[in-house]
PDB file of C-alpha atoms and ligand atoms in Angstrom:
ATOM      1  CA  UNK A   1       0.000   0.000   0.000  1.00  0.00           C
ATOM      2  CA  UNK A   2       2.260   2.761  -1.247  1.00  0.00           C
ATOM      3  CA  UNK A   3       1.358   6.231  -0.042  1.00  0.00           C
ATOM      4  CA  UNK A   4       1.684   9.214  -2.307  1.00  0.00           C
ATOM      5  CA  UNK A   5       4.764  11.336  -1.596  1.00  0.00           C
ATOM      6  CA  UNK A   6       2.873  14.548  -2.408  1.00  0.00           C
ATOM      7  CA  UNK A   7      -0.493  16.017  -1.516  1.00  0.00           C
ATOM      8  CA  UNK A   8      -2.604  19.011  -2.496  1.00  0.00           C
ATOM      9  CA  UNK A   9      -3.041  21.310   0.497  1.00  0.00           C
ATOM     10  CA  UNK A  10      -5.043  24.565   0.395  1.00  0.00           C
ATOM     11  CA  UNK A  11      -4.228  25.192  -3.256  1.00  0.00           C
ATOM     12  CA  UNK A  12      -0.631  23.949  -3.453  1.00  0.00           C
ATOM     13  CA  UNK A  13       1.104  20.648  -4.183  1.00  0.00           C
ATOM     14  CA  UNK A  14       3.463  19.847  -1.283  1.00  0.00           C
ATOM     15  CA  UNK A  15       5.596  16.914  -0.131  1.00  0.00           C
ATOM     16  CA  UNK A  16       3.376  15.178   2.473  1.00  0.00           C
ATOM     17  CA  UNK A  17       5.921  15.746   5.302  1.00  0.00           C
ATOM     18  CA  UNK A  18       5.576  19.508   4.770  1.00  0.00           C
ATOM     19  CA  UNK A  19       1.777  19.543   5.031  1.00  0.00           C
ATOM     20  CA  UNK A  20       1.419  19.940   8.799  1.00  0.00           C
ATOM     21  CA  UNK A  21      -1.613  20.671  10.973  1.00  0.00           C
ATOM     22  CA  UNK A  22      -1.845  22.225  14.445  1.00  0.00           C
ATOM     23  CA  UNK A  23      -2.836  20.327  17.600  1.00  0.00           C
ATOM     24  CA  UNK A  24      -5.378  23.142  18.053  1.00  0.00           C
ATOM     25  CA  UNK A  25      -7.239  21.926  14.938  1.00  0.00           C
ATOM     26  CA  UNK A  26     -10.956  21.986  15.793  1.00  0.00           C
ATOM     27  CA  UNK A  27     -11.647  18.841  13.740  1.00  0.00           C
ATOM     28  CA  UNK A  28      -9.100  16.827  15.733  1.00  0.00           C
ATOM     29  CA  UNK A  29     -11.092  17.531  18.896  1.00  0.00           C
ATOM     30  CA  UNK A  30     -14.678  17.363  17.623  1.00  0.00           C
ATOM     31  CA  UNK A  31     -14.623  15.478  14.299  1.00  0.00           C
ATOM     32  CA  UNK A  32     -15.708  18.599  12.401  1.00  0.00           C
ATOM     33  CA  UNK A  33     -14.377  17.550   9.041  1.00  0.00           C
ATOM     34  CA  UNK A  34     -15.652  15.678   6.016  1.00  0.00           C
ATOM     35  CA  UNK A  35     -13.981  13.544   3.401  1.00  0.00           C
ATOM     36  CA  UNK A  36     -14.421  11.715   0.140  1.00  0.00           C
ATOM     37  CA  UNK A  37     -13.233   8.348  -1.091  1.00  0.00           C
ATOM     38  CA  UNK A  38     -12.570   8.159  -4.827  1.00  0.00           C
ATOM     39  CA  UNK A  39     -10.754   5.713  -7.086  1.00  0.00           C
ATOM     40  CA  UNK A  40      -8.696   6.249 -10.200  1.00  0.00           C
ATOM     41  CA  UNK A  41      -8.180   3.346 -12.600  1.00  0.00           C
ATOM     42  CA  UNK A  42      -5.756   2.700 -15.408  1.00  0.00           C
ATOM     43  CA  UNK A  43      -7.367   2.482 -18.813  1.00  0.00           C
ATOM     44  CA  UNK A  44      -6.057   2.117 -22.367  1.00  0.00           C
ATOM     45  CA  UNK A  45      -4.808   5.729 -22.525  1.00  0.00           C
ATOM     46  CA  UNK A  46      -3.591   6.301 -18.931  1.00  0.00           C
ATOM     47  CA  UNK A  47      -5.171   6.907 -15.530  1.00  0.00           C
ATOM     48  CA  UNK A  48      -8.682   8.300 -15.054  1.00  0.00           C
ATOM     49  CA  UNK A  49     -10.718   9.185 -11.974  1.00  0.00           C
ATOM     50  CA  UNK A  50     -14.157   7.580 -11.743  1.00  0.00           C
ATOM     51  CA  UNK A  51     -17.150   9.939 -11.237  1.00  0.00           C
ATOM     52  CA  UNK A  52     -14.952  12.711  -9.915  1.00  0.00           C
ATOM     53  CA  UNK A  53     -17.539  15.421 -10.526  1.00  0.00           C
ATOM     54  CA  UNK A  54     -20.174  13.608  -8.436  1.00  0.00           C
ATOM     55  CA  UNK A  55     -17.688  12.908  -5.634  1.00  0.00           C
ATOM     56  CA  UNK A  56     -16.692  16.554  -5.405  1.00  0.00           C
ATOM     57  CA  UNK A  57     -20.332  17.652  -5.437  1.00  0.00           C
ATOM     58  CA  UNK A  58     -20.942  15.357  -2.457  1.00  0.00           C
ATOM     59  CA  UNK A  59     -17.795  16.804  -0.820  1.00  0.00           C
ATOM     60  CA  UNK A  60     -19.217  20.307  -1.179  1.00  0.00           C
ATOM     61  CA  UNK A  61     -22.545  19.098   0.224  1.00  0.00           C
ATOM     62  CA  UNK A  62     -20.721  17.654   3.239  1.00  0.00           C
ATOM     63  CA  UNK A  63     -19.282  21.145   3.787  1.00  0.00           C
ATOM     64  CA  UNK A  64     -22.766  22.624   3.468  1.00  0.00           C
ATOM     65  CA  UNK A  65     -24.166  20.135   6.002  1.00  0.00           C
ATOM     66  CA  UNK A  66     -21.411  21.202   8.420  1.00  0.00           C
ATOM     67  CA  UNK A  67     -22.295  24.852   7.695  1.00  0.00           C
ATOM     68  CA  UNK A  68     -18.851  25.646   6.318  1.00  0.00           C
ATOM     69  CA  UNK A  69     -17.734  27.981   3.574  1.00  0.00           C
ATOM     70  CA  UNK A  70     -15.103  26.413   1.314  1.00  0.00           C
ATOM     71  CA  UNK A  71     -12.488  28.626  -0.297  1.00  0.00           C
ATOM     72  CA  UNK A  72     -12.461  26.567  -3.501  1.00  0.00           C
ATOM     73  CA  UNK A  73     -15.228  25.941  -6.031  1.00  0.00           C
ATOM     74  CA  UNK A  74     -16.176  22.657  -7.688  1.00  0.00           C
ATOM     75  CA  UNK A  75     -13.882  23.154 -10.705  1.00  0.00           C
ATOM     76  CA  UNK A  76     -10.899  23.909  -8.444  1.00  0.00           C
ATOM     77  CA  UNK A  77     -11.618  20.884  -6.252  1.00  0.00           C
ATOM     78  CA  UNK A  78     -11.903  18.614  -9.296  1.00  0.00           C
ATOM     79  CA  UNK A  79      -8.582  19.959 -10.558  1.00  0.00           C
ATOM     80  CA  UNK A  80      -7.021  19.461  -7.091  1.00  0.00           C
ATOM     81  CA  UNK A  81      -7.712  15.715  -7.305  1.00  0.00           C
ATOM     82  CA  UNK A  82      -6.249  15.451 -10.803  1.00  0.00           C
ATOM     83  CA  UNK A  83      -3.172  17.443  -9.704  1.00  0.00           C
ATOM     84  CA  UNK A  84      -2.656  15.257  -6.626  1.00  0.00           C
ATOM     85  CA  UNK A  85      -2.788  12.062  -8.730  1.00  0.00           C
ATOM     86  CA  UNK A  86      -0.450  13.610 -11.276  1.00  0.00           C
ATOM     87  CA  UNK A  87       2.048  14.788  -8.642  1.00  0.00           C
ATOM     88  CA  UNK A  88       2.324  11.204  -7.390  1.00  0.00           C
ATOM     89  CA  UNK A  89       2.508   9.738 -10.903  1.00  0.00           C
ATOM     90  CA  UNK A  90      -0.324   7.421  -9.945  1.00  0.00           C
ATOM     91  CA  UNK A  91      -2.532   6.062 -12.715  1.00  0.00           C
ATOM     92  CA  UNK A  92      -4.430   3.776 -10.383  1.00  0.00           C
ATOM     93  CA  UNK A  93      -4.991   4.824  -6.770  1.00  0.00           C
ATOM     94  CA  UNK A  94      -7.437   5.713  -4.015  1.00  0.00           C
ATOM     95  CA  UNK A  95      -7.950   9.456  -3.498  1.00  0.00           C
ATOM     96  CA  UNK A  96      -8.929  11.056  -0.199  1.00  0.00           C
ATOM     97  CA  UNK A  97     -10.038  14.711  -0.269  1.00  0.00           C
ATOM     98  CA  UNK A  98     -10.591  16.018   3.260  1.00  0.00           C
ATOM     99  CA  UNK A  99     -11.900  19.337   4.554  1.00  0.00           C
ATOM    100  CA  UNK A 100     -11.795  20.300   8.204  1.00  0.00           C
ATOM    101  CA  UNK A 101     -12.170  23.176  10.623  1.00  0.00           C
ATOM    102  CA  UNK A 102      -8.608  24.182  11.317  1.00  0.00           C
ATOM    103  CA  UNK A 103      -6.813  26.108  14.044  1.00  0.00           C
ATOM    104  CA  UNK A 104      -9.198  28.697  15.541  1.00  0.00           C
ATOM    105  CA  UNK A 105     -11.553  28.991  18.521  1.00  0.00           C
ATOM    106  CA  UNK A 106     -11.375  25.752  20.491  1.00  0.00           C
ATOM    107  CA  UNK A 107     -14.842  25.667  22.022  1.00  0.00           C
ATOM    108  CA  UNK A 108     -17.572  23.565  20.461  1.00  0.00           C
ATOM    109  CA  UNK A 109     -18.604  26.796  18.733  1.00  0.00           C
ATOM    110  CA  UNK A 110     -15.898  27.410  16.135  1.00  0.00           C
ATOM    111  CA  UNK A 111     -17.264  30.911  15.363  1.00  0.00           C
ATOM    112  CA  UNK A 112     -19.400  32.189  12.492  1.00  0.00           C
ATOM    113  CA  UNK A 113     -16.753  31.769   9.790  1.00  0.00           C
ATOM    114  CA  UNK A 114     -14.298  29.151  11.029  1.00  0.00           C
ATOM    115  CA  UNK A 115     -11.046  28.506   9.148  1.00  0.00           C
ATOM    116  CA  UNK A 116     -11.501  25.590   6.729  1.00  0.00           C
ATOM    117  CA  UNK A 117      -8.486  23.669   5.452  1.00  0.00           C
ATOM    118  CA  UNK A 118      -8.694  21.285   2.513  1.00  0.00           C
ATOM    119  CA  UNK A 119      -6.248  18.552   1.494  1.00  0.00           C
ATOM    120  CA  UNK A 120      -6.153  15.781  -1.090  1.00  0.00           C
ATOM    121  CA  UNK A 121      -4.129  12.646  -0.355  1.00  0.00           C
ATOM    122  CA  UNK A 122      -3.556   9.606  -2.596  1.00  0.00           C
ATOM    123  CA  UNK A 123      -2.410   6.087  -1.968  1.00  0.00           C
ATOM    124  CA  UNK A 124      -2.322   2.786  -3.769  1.00  0.00           C
ATOM    125  CA  UNK A 125      -5.012   0.570  -2.315  1.00  0.00           C
ATOM    126  CA  UNK A 126      -5.946  -2.895  -3.541  1.00  0.00           C
ATOM    127  CA  UNK A 127      -9.176  -4.704  -2.794  1.00  0.00           C
ATOM    128  CA  UNK A 128     -10.610  -3.120   0.394  1.00  0.00           C
ATOM    129  CA  UNK A 129     -12.043  -6.357   1.727  1.00  0.00           C
ATOM    130  CA  UNK A 130      -8.916  -8.332   0.744  1.00  0.00           C
ATOM    131  CA  UNK A 131      -9.509 -12.031   0.166  1.00  0.00           C
ATOM    132  CA  UNK A 132     -13.099 -11.432   1.234  1.00  0.00           C
ATOM    133  CA  UNK A 133     -13.521  -9.678  -2.118  1.00  0.00           C
ATOM    134  CA  UNK A 134     -14.560 -13.104  -3.424  1.00  0.00           C
ATOM    135  CA  UNK A 135     -17.323 -13.302  -0.794  1.00  0.00           C
ATOM    136  CA  UNK A 136     -17.503 -11.481   2.526  1.00  0.00           C
ATOM    137  CA  UNK A 137     -18.410 -12.948   5.885  1.00  0.00           C
ATOM    138  CA  UNK A 138     -20.735 -10.414   7.504  1.00  0.00           C
ATOM    139  CA  UNK A 139     -22.173  -9.869  10.957  1.00  0.00           C
ATOM    140  CA  UNK A 140     -25.068  -7.701  12.058  1.00  0.00           C
ATOM    141  CA  UNK A 141     -23.426  -5.195  14.359  1.00  0.00           C
ATOM    142  CA  UNK A 142     -24.316  -4.538  17.960  1.00  0.00           C
ATOM    143  CA  UNK A 143     -23.830  -0.862  17.014  1.00  0.00           C
ATOM    144  CA  UNK A 144     -26.825   0.927  15.507  1.00  0.00           C
ATOM    145  CA  UNK A 145     -26.921   3.662  12.855  1.00  0.00           C
ATOM    146  CA  UNK A 146     -27.938   6.814  14.721  1.00  0.00           C
ATOM    147  CA  UNK A 147     -31.380   8.366  14.271  1.00  0.00           C
ATOM    148  CA  UNK A 148     -31.700  10.486  11.098  1.00  0.00           C
ATOM    149  CA  UNK A 149     -31.603  13.627  13.202  1.00  0.00           C
ATOM    150  CA  UNK A 150     -28.493  12.546  15.122  1.00  0.00           C
ATOM    151  CA  UNK A 151     -26.278  11.666  12.244  1.00  0.00           C
ATOM    152  CA  UNK A 152     -26.319  13.541   8.939  1.00  0.00           C
ATOM    153  CA  UNK A 153     -25.595  10.593   6.688  1.00  0.00           C
ATOM    154  CA  UNK A 154     -25.780  12.520   3.399  1.00  0.00           C
ATOM    155  CA  UNK A 155     -22.391  13.901   4.329  1.00  0.00           C
ATOM    156  CA  UNK A 156     -19.212  11.922   4.861  1.00  0.00           C
ATOM    157  CA  UNK A 157     -18.649  13.697   8.165  1.00  0.00           C
ATOM    158  CA  UNK A 158     -15.440  12.633   9.949  1.00  0.00           C
ATOM    159  CA  UNK A 159     -16.866  12.424  13.484  1.00  0.00           C
ATOM    160  CA  UNK A 160     -19.742  10.236  12.323  1.00  0.00           C
ATOM    161  CA  UNK A 161     -17.263   7.572  11.273  1.00  0.00           C
ATOM    162  CA  UNK A 162     -16.604   6.605  14.902  1.00  0.00           C
ATOM    163  CA  UNK A 163     -19.842   4.594  14.562  1.00  0.00           C
ATOM    164  CA  UNK A 164     -18.368   2.776  11.524  1.00  0.00           C
ATOM    165  CA  UNK A 165     -14.979   2.252  13.198  1.00  0.00           C
ATOM    166  CA  UNK A 166     -16.604   0.647  16.269  1.00  0.00           C
ATOM    167  CA  UNK A 167     -18.768  -1.608  14.108  1.00  0.00           C
ATOM    168  CA  UNK A 168     -15.902  -2.612  11.820  1.00  0.00           C
ATOM    169  CA  UNK A 169     -13.506  -3.417  14.673  1.00  0.00           C
ATOM    170  CA  UNK A 170     -16.151  -5.438  16.486  1.00  0.00           C
ATOM    171  CA  UNK A 171     -16.809  -7.465  13.299  1.00  0.00           C
ATOM    172  CA  UNK A 172     -13.090  -8.120  12.665  1.00  0.00           C
ATOM    173  CA  UNK A 173     -12.464  -9.076  16.309  1.00  0.00           C
ATOM    174  CA  UNK A 174     -15.306 -11.584  16.022  1.00  0.00           C
ATOM    175  CA  UNK A 175     -13.715 -13.236  12.964  1.00  0.00           C
ATOM    176  CA  UNK A 176     -15.918 -11.525  10.353  1.00  0.00           C
ATOM    177  CA  UNK A 177     -14.917  -9.345   7.390  1.00  0.00           C
ATOM    178  CA  UNK A 178     -17.436  -6.558   7.739  1.00  0.00           C
ATOM    179  CA  UNK A 179     -20.384  -5.294   9.788  1.00  0.00           C
ATOM    180  CA  UNK A 180     -23.936  -4.532   8.701  1.00  0.00           C
ATOM    181  CA  UNK A 181     -25.666  -1.883  10.797  1.00  0.00           C
ATOM    182  CA  UNK A 182     -29.370  -1.727  11.563  1.00  0.00           C
ATOM    183  CA  UNK A 183     -31.192   1.552  12.143  1.00  0.00           C
ATOM    184  CA  UNK A 184     -32.782   2.566  15.446  1.00  0.00           C
ATOM    185  CA  UNK A 185     -36.018   0.803  14.411  1.00  0.00           C
ATOM    186  CA  UNK A 186     -34.192  -2.413  13.590  1.00  0.00           C
ATOM    187  CA  UNK A 187     -34.185  -2.241   9.780  1.00  0.00           C
ATOM    188  CA  UNK A 188     -31.087  -2.980   7.704  1.00  0.00           C
ATOM    189  CA  UNK A 189     -29.108   0.077   6.572  1.00  0.00           C
ATOM    190  CA  UNK A 190     -25.602  -0.526   5.166  1.00  0.00           C
ATOM    191  CA  UNK A 191     -22.108  -1.805   5.892  1.00  0.00           C
ATOM    192  CA  UNK A 192     -19.572   0.255   7.857  1.00  0.00           C
ATOM    193  CA  UNK A 193     -18.357   1.697   4.537  1.00  0.00           C
ATOM    194  CA  UNK A 194     -20.578   0.197   1.828  1.00  0.00           C
ATOM    195  CA  UNK A 195     -24.169   0.184   0.634  1.00  0.00           C
ATOM    196  CA  UNK A 196     -26.086  -3.051   0.364  1.00  0.00           C
ATOM    197  CA  UNK A 197     -28.164  -4.856  -2.280  1.00  0.00           C
ATOM    198  CA  UNK A 198     -30.146  -8.094  -2.116  1.00  0.00           C
ATOM    199  CA  UNK A 199     -31.763 -10.224  -4.810  1.00  0.00           C
ATOM    200  CA  UNK A 200     -34.769 -12.473  -4.178  1.00  0.00           C
ATOM    201  CA  UNK A 201     -36.731 -14.239  -6.925  1.00  0.00           C
ATOM    202  CA  UNK A 202     -35.263 -11.835  -9.490  1.00  0.00           C
ATOM    203  CA  UNK A 203     -36.267  -8.698  -7.547  1.00  0.00           C
ATOM    204  CA  UNK A 204     -33.397  -6.446  -6.526  1.00  0.00           C
ATOM    205  CA  UNK A 205     -33.708  -4.332  -3.390  1.00  0.00           C
ATOM    206  CA  UNK A 206     -31.469  -1.767  -1.802  1.00  0.00           C
ATOM    207  CA  UNK A 207     -32.041   0.113   1.434  1.00  0.00           C
ATOM    208  CA  UNK A 208     -33.665   3.576   1.152  1.00  0.00           C
ATOM    209  CA  UNK A 209     -31.665   6.776   1.558  1.00  0.00           C
ATOM    210  CA  UNK A 210     -33.025   7.562   5.062  1.00  0.00           C
ATOM    211  CA  UNK A 211     -30.031   6.681   7.212  1.00  0.00           C
ATOM    212  CA  UNK A 212     -27.411   5.640   4.676  1.00  0.00           C
ATOM    213  CA  UNK A 213     -24.812   7.458   2.640  1.00  0.00           C
ATOM    214  CA  UNK A 214     -26.023   8.203  -0.888  1.00  0.00           C
ATOM    215  CA  UNK A 215     -23.244   6.073  -2.328  1.00  0.00           C
ATOM    216  CA  UNK A 216     -21.953   6.903  -5.775  1.00  0.00           C
ATOM    217  CA  UNK A 217     -21.301   3.214  -6.449  1.00  0.00           C
ATOM    218  CA  UNK A 218     -24.920   2.537  -5.359  1.00  0.00           C
ATOM    219  CA  UNK A 219     -26.092   5.146  -7.899  1.00  0.00           C
ATOM    220  CA  UNK A 220     -23.854   3.551 -10.548  1.00  0.00           C
ATOM    221  CA  UNK A 221     -25.214   0.070  -9.811  1.00  0.00           C
ATOM    222  CA  UNK A 222     -28.831   1.289  -9.903  1.00  0.00           C
ATOM    223  CA  UNK A 223     -28.303   3.089 -13.212  1.00  0.00           C
ATOM    224  CA  UNK A 224     -26.585   0.005 -14.637  1.00  0.00           C
ATOM    225  CA  UNK A 225     -29.244  -2.460 -13.433  1.00  0.00           C
ATOM    226  CA  UNK A 226     -32.118  -0.323 -14.724  1.00  0.00           C
ATOM    227  CA  UNK A 227     -30.407   0.011 -18.111  1.00  0.00           C
ATOM    228  CA  UNK A 228     -30.003  -3.784 -18.171  1.00  0.00           C
ATOM    229  CA  UNK A 229     -33.760  -4.136 -17.706  1.00  0.00           C
ATOM    230  CA  UNK A 230     -33.852  -5.009 -14.001  1.00  0.00           C
ATOM    231  CA  UNK A 231     -36.208  -3.498 -11.517  1.00  0.00           C
ATOM    232  CA  UNK A 232     -34.486  -2.072  -8.427  1.00  0.00           C
ATOM    233  CA  UNK A 233     -36.620  -1.264  -5.409  1.00  0.00           C
ATOM    234  CA  UNK A 234     -35.471   1.079  -2.638  1.00  0.00           C
ATOM    235  CA  UNK A 235     -37.216  -0.281   0.409  1.00  0.00           C
ATOM    236  CA  UNK A 236     -36.566  -1.131   4.024  1.00  0.00           C
ATOM    237  CA  UNK A 237     -36.015  -4.767   4.878  1.00  0.00           C
ATOM    238  CA  UNK A 238     -35.282  -6.805   7.947  1.00  0.00           C
ATOM    239  CA  UNK A 239     -32.329  -8.887   9.014  1.00  0.00           C
ATOM    240  CA  UNK A 240     -34.164 -12.181   8.348  1.00  0.00           C
ATOM    241  CA  UNK A 241     -35.106 -11.042   4.822  1.00  0.00           C
ATOM    242  CA  UNK A 242     -31.409 -10.421   4.310  1.00  0.00           C
ATOM    243  CA  UNK A 243     -30.504 -13.915   5.554  1.00  0.00           C
ATOM    244  CA  UNK A 244     -33.037 -15.471   3.143  1.00  0.00           C
ATOM    245  CA  UNK A 245     -31.903 -13.541   0.042  1.00  0.00           C
ATOM    246  CA  UNK A 246     -30.835 -15.512  -3.044  1.00  0.00           C
ATOM    247  CA  UNK A 247     -27.924 -13.094  -3.476  1.00  0.00           C
ATOM    248  CA  UNK A 248     -26.472 -10.165  -1.556  1.00  0.00           C
ATOM    249  CA  UNK A 249     -23.646  -7.798  -2.361  1.00  0.00           C
ATOM    250  CA  UNK A 250     -21.948  -4.635  -1.128  1.00  0.00           C
ATOM    251  CA  UNK A 251     -21.185  -1.546  -3.207  1.00  0.00           C
ATOM    252  CA  UNK A 252     -18.648   1.158  -2.450  1.00  0.00           C
ATOM    253  CA  UNK A 253     -15.715   2.995  -3.935  1.00  0.00           C
ATOM    254  CA  UNK A 254     -13.191   1.116  -1.787  1.00  0.00           C
ATOM    255  CA  UNK A 255     -15.004  -2.250  -1.702  1.00  0.00           C
ATOM    256  CA  UNK A 256     -16.222  -1.917  -5.344  1.00  0.00           C
ATOM    257  CA  UNK A 257     -18.716  -4.771  -5.809  1.00  0.00           C
ATOM    258  CA  UNK A 258     -18.177  -7.396  -3.122  1.00  0.00           C
ATOM    259  CA  UNK A 259     -20.382 -10.485  -3.003  1.00  0.00           C
ATOM    260  CA  UNK A 260     -21.659 -11.461   0.447  1.00  0.00           C
ATOM    261  CA  UNK A 261     -20.933 -15.087   1.294  1.00  0.00           C
ATOM    262  CA  UNK A 262     -22.624 -15.313   4.645  1.00  0.00           C
ATOM    263  CA  UNK A 263     -24.424 -13.219   7.246  1.00  0.00           C
ATOM    264  CA  UNK A 264     -24.606 -14.182  10.922  1.00  0.00           C
ATOM    265  CA  UNK A 265     -23.157 -17.608  10.051  1.00  0.00           C
ATOM    266  CA  UNK A 266     -25.918 -18.311   7.500  1.00  0.00           C
ATOM    267  CA  UNK A 267     -24.788 -18.892   3.910  1.00  0.00           C
ATOM    268  CA  UNK A 268     -26.498 -16.657   1.354  1.00  0.00           C
ATOM    269  CA  UNK A 269     -28.375 -18.597  -1.317  1.00  0.00           C
ATOM    270  CA  UNK A 270     -29.598 -22.171  -1.485  1.00  0.00           C
ATOM    271  CA  UNK A 271     -28.401 -25.653  -2.385  1.00  0.00           C
ATOM    272  CA  UNK A 272     -25.094 -26.353  -4.074  1.00  0.00           C
ATOM    273  CA  UNK A 273     -24.448 -22.678  -4.875  1.00  0.00           C
ATOM    274  CA  UNK A 274     -25.078 -21.392  -1.318  1.00  0.00           C
ATOM    275  CA  UNK A 275     -22.268 -19.052  -0.275  1.00  0.00           C
ATOM    276  CA  UNK A 276     -21.172 -18.499  -3.888  1.00  0.00           C
ATOM    277  CA  UNK A 277     -21.698 -15.223  -5.772  1.00  0.00           C
ATOM    278  CA  UNK A 278     -25.005 -15.419  -7.667  1.00  0.00           C
ATOM    279  CA  UNK A 279     -25.516 -14.591 -11.374  1.00  0.00           C
ATOM    280  CA  UNK A 280     -26.672 -10.969 -10.909  1.00  0.00           C
ATOM    281  CA  UNK A 281     -23.862 -10.231  -8.445  1.00  0.00           C
ATOM    282  CA  UNK A 282     -21.281 -11.678 -10.832  1.00  0.00           C
ATOM    283  CA  UNK A 283     -22.649  -9.689 -13.757  1.00  0.00           C
ATOM    284  CA  UNK A 284     -22.629  -6.398 -11.801  1.00  0.00           C
ATOM    285  CA  UNK A 285     -19.125  -7.098 -10.475  1.00  0.00           C
ATOM    286  CA  UNK A 286     -17.733  -7.823 -13.941  1.00  0.00           C
ATOM    287  CA  UNK A 287     -19.415  -4.907 -15.702  1.00  0.00           C
ATOM    288  CA  UNK A 288     -18.567  -2.454 -12.907  1.00  0.00           C
ATOM    289  CA  UNK A 289     -14.888  -3.434 -13.242  1.00  0.00           C
ATOM    290  CA  UNK A 290     -15.107  -2.817 -17.013  1.00  0.00           C
ATOM    291  CA  UNK A 291     -16.959   0.516 -16.741  1.00  0.00           C
ATOM    292  CA  UNK A 292     -14.519   2.045 -14.219  1.00  0.00           C
ATOM    293  CA  UNK A 293     -11.603   1.119 -16.511  1.00  0.00           C
ATOM    294  CA  UNK A 294     -13.261   2.532 -19.625  1.00  0.00           C
ATOM    295  CA  UNK A 295     -13.466  -0.943 -21.198  1.00  0.00           C
ATOM    296  CA  UNK A 296     -17.211  -0.528 -21.485  1.00  0.00           C
ATOM    297  CA  UNK A 297     -18.892   2.873 -21.848  1.00  0.00           C
ATOM    298  CA  UNK A 298     -22.668   2.699 -22.176  1.00  0.00           C
ATOM    299  CA  UNK A 299     -24.423   5.944 -23.110  1.00  0.00           C
ATOM    300  CA  UNK A 300     -25.251   6.780 -19.458  1.00  0.00           C
ATOM    301  CA  UNK A 301     -21.591   6.387 -18.430  1.00  0.00           C
ATOM    302  CA  UNK A 302     -20.266   9.071 -20.811  1.00  0.00           C
ATOM    303  CA  UNK A 303     -18.402  11.682 -18.785  1.00  0.00           C
ATOM    304  CA  UNK A 304     -17.803   9.379 -15.816  1.00  0.00           C
ATOM    305  CA  UNK A 305     -14.031   9.249 -16.360  1.00  0.00           C
ATOM    306  CA  UNK A 306     -11.748  12.252 -15.846  1.00  0.00           C
ATOM    307  CA  UNK A 307      -8.311  11.715 -17.376  1.00  0.00           C
ATOM    308  CA  UNK A 308      -5.289  12.380 -15.142  1.00  0.00           C
ATOM    309  CA  UNK A 309      -3.349  14.706 -17.410  1.00  0.00           C
TER     310      UNK A 309
HETATM  311  N1  PMP B 401     -21.814   3.908   3.117  1.00  0.00           N
HETATM  312  C1  PMP B 401     -20.819   4.380   3.880  1.00  0.00           C
HETATM  313  C2  PMP B 401     -21.054   4.552   5.339  1.00  0.00           C
HETATM  314  C3  PMP B 401     -19.572   4.686   3.303  1.00  0.00           C
HETATM  315  O1  PMP B 401     -18.573   5.160   4.058  1.00  0.00           O
HETATM  316  C4  PMP B 401     -19.377   4.482   1.923  1.00  0.00           C
HETATM  317  C5  PMP B 401     -18.039   4.763   1.294  1.00  0.00           C
HETATM  318  N2  PMP B 401     -17.942   6.076   0.849  1.00  0.00           N
HETATM  319  C6  PMP B 401     -20.455   4.008   1.162  1.00  0.00           C
HETATM  320  C7  PMP B 401     -21.661   3.735   1.799  1.00  0.00           C
HETATM  321  C8  PMP B 401     -20.348   3.828  -0.321  1.00  0.00           C
HETATM  322  O2  PMP B 401     -20.298   5.076  -0.956  1.00  0.00           O
HETATM  323  P1  PMP B 401     -19.563   5.287  -2.347  1.00  0.00           P
HETATM  324  O3  PMP B 401     -20.159   4.289  -3.266  1.00  0.00           O
HETATM  325  O4  PMP B 401     -19.878   6.679  -2.730  1.00  0.00           O
HETATM  326  O5  PMP B 401     -18.118   5.044  -2.109  1.00  0.00           O
END
């Protein structure tokens, strides 16, 4: 996992050792930052960032949710990501833009116009769920997704990720690959860093946007499935409906499309193929891998790749 030697920091490309922050940084104390997770892939003509525009729009919305004024507009933020990839000579990498309230008033109230710092880091990152990429072993978490008015899940707000970190560590310590969190009413929401899809009798369901992140991979998968003639329903479902699915898979920038092998020690699917990725999961996984690398560009995917040049 090679880290980039350079980063973009408040408008400049710097060696990472020179991009320092103060211990008085508000976000370090209260989690008042927000980030993005983006991937760039190598294609026939070089590296390209997948759905960069949409990621940076969500980044700006995270800032809006936090009530912050960013000193850079969408075009500058898009360019910052390209410049950071270029500075590291990466054609294929994971990109992490982060904005945060910097060094200023240290009370919970950071003031009316707090200082906002923005950085873009890159590193080489293989399959997020490692060997589990072939089929993840999942556990319903003892941690619950906070109520919709406690946690603003349309933003990737740094402090909110403590909930994901606790769930993920609990799952790993218990011998699982990843956690699935329920909401306060007991319905399924998403993984600690991925959205969730199930297939039953040909019907595809994903959890509604209420208390989940509006994942860009989720949007990609829904657009793809609809274009392929499938019906995708956004509806709440329970943990036992999940157990009894014919297929289940995770979607996310880091995890890409990861089939789910088992949940709470119950294999997904029936008979001889139980625990194996099902036909729809395999098709989505294969076509997603082709679309992000520009090997397949359906009409709806035009403009989804931004060349690193
Ligand atoms: N849910 C959560 C909680 C996440 O952190 C992520 C990763 N960003 C996702 C879903 C998937 O979102 P995306 O497809 O935009 O990466």
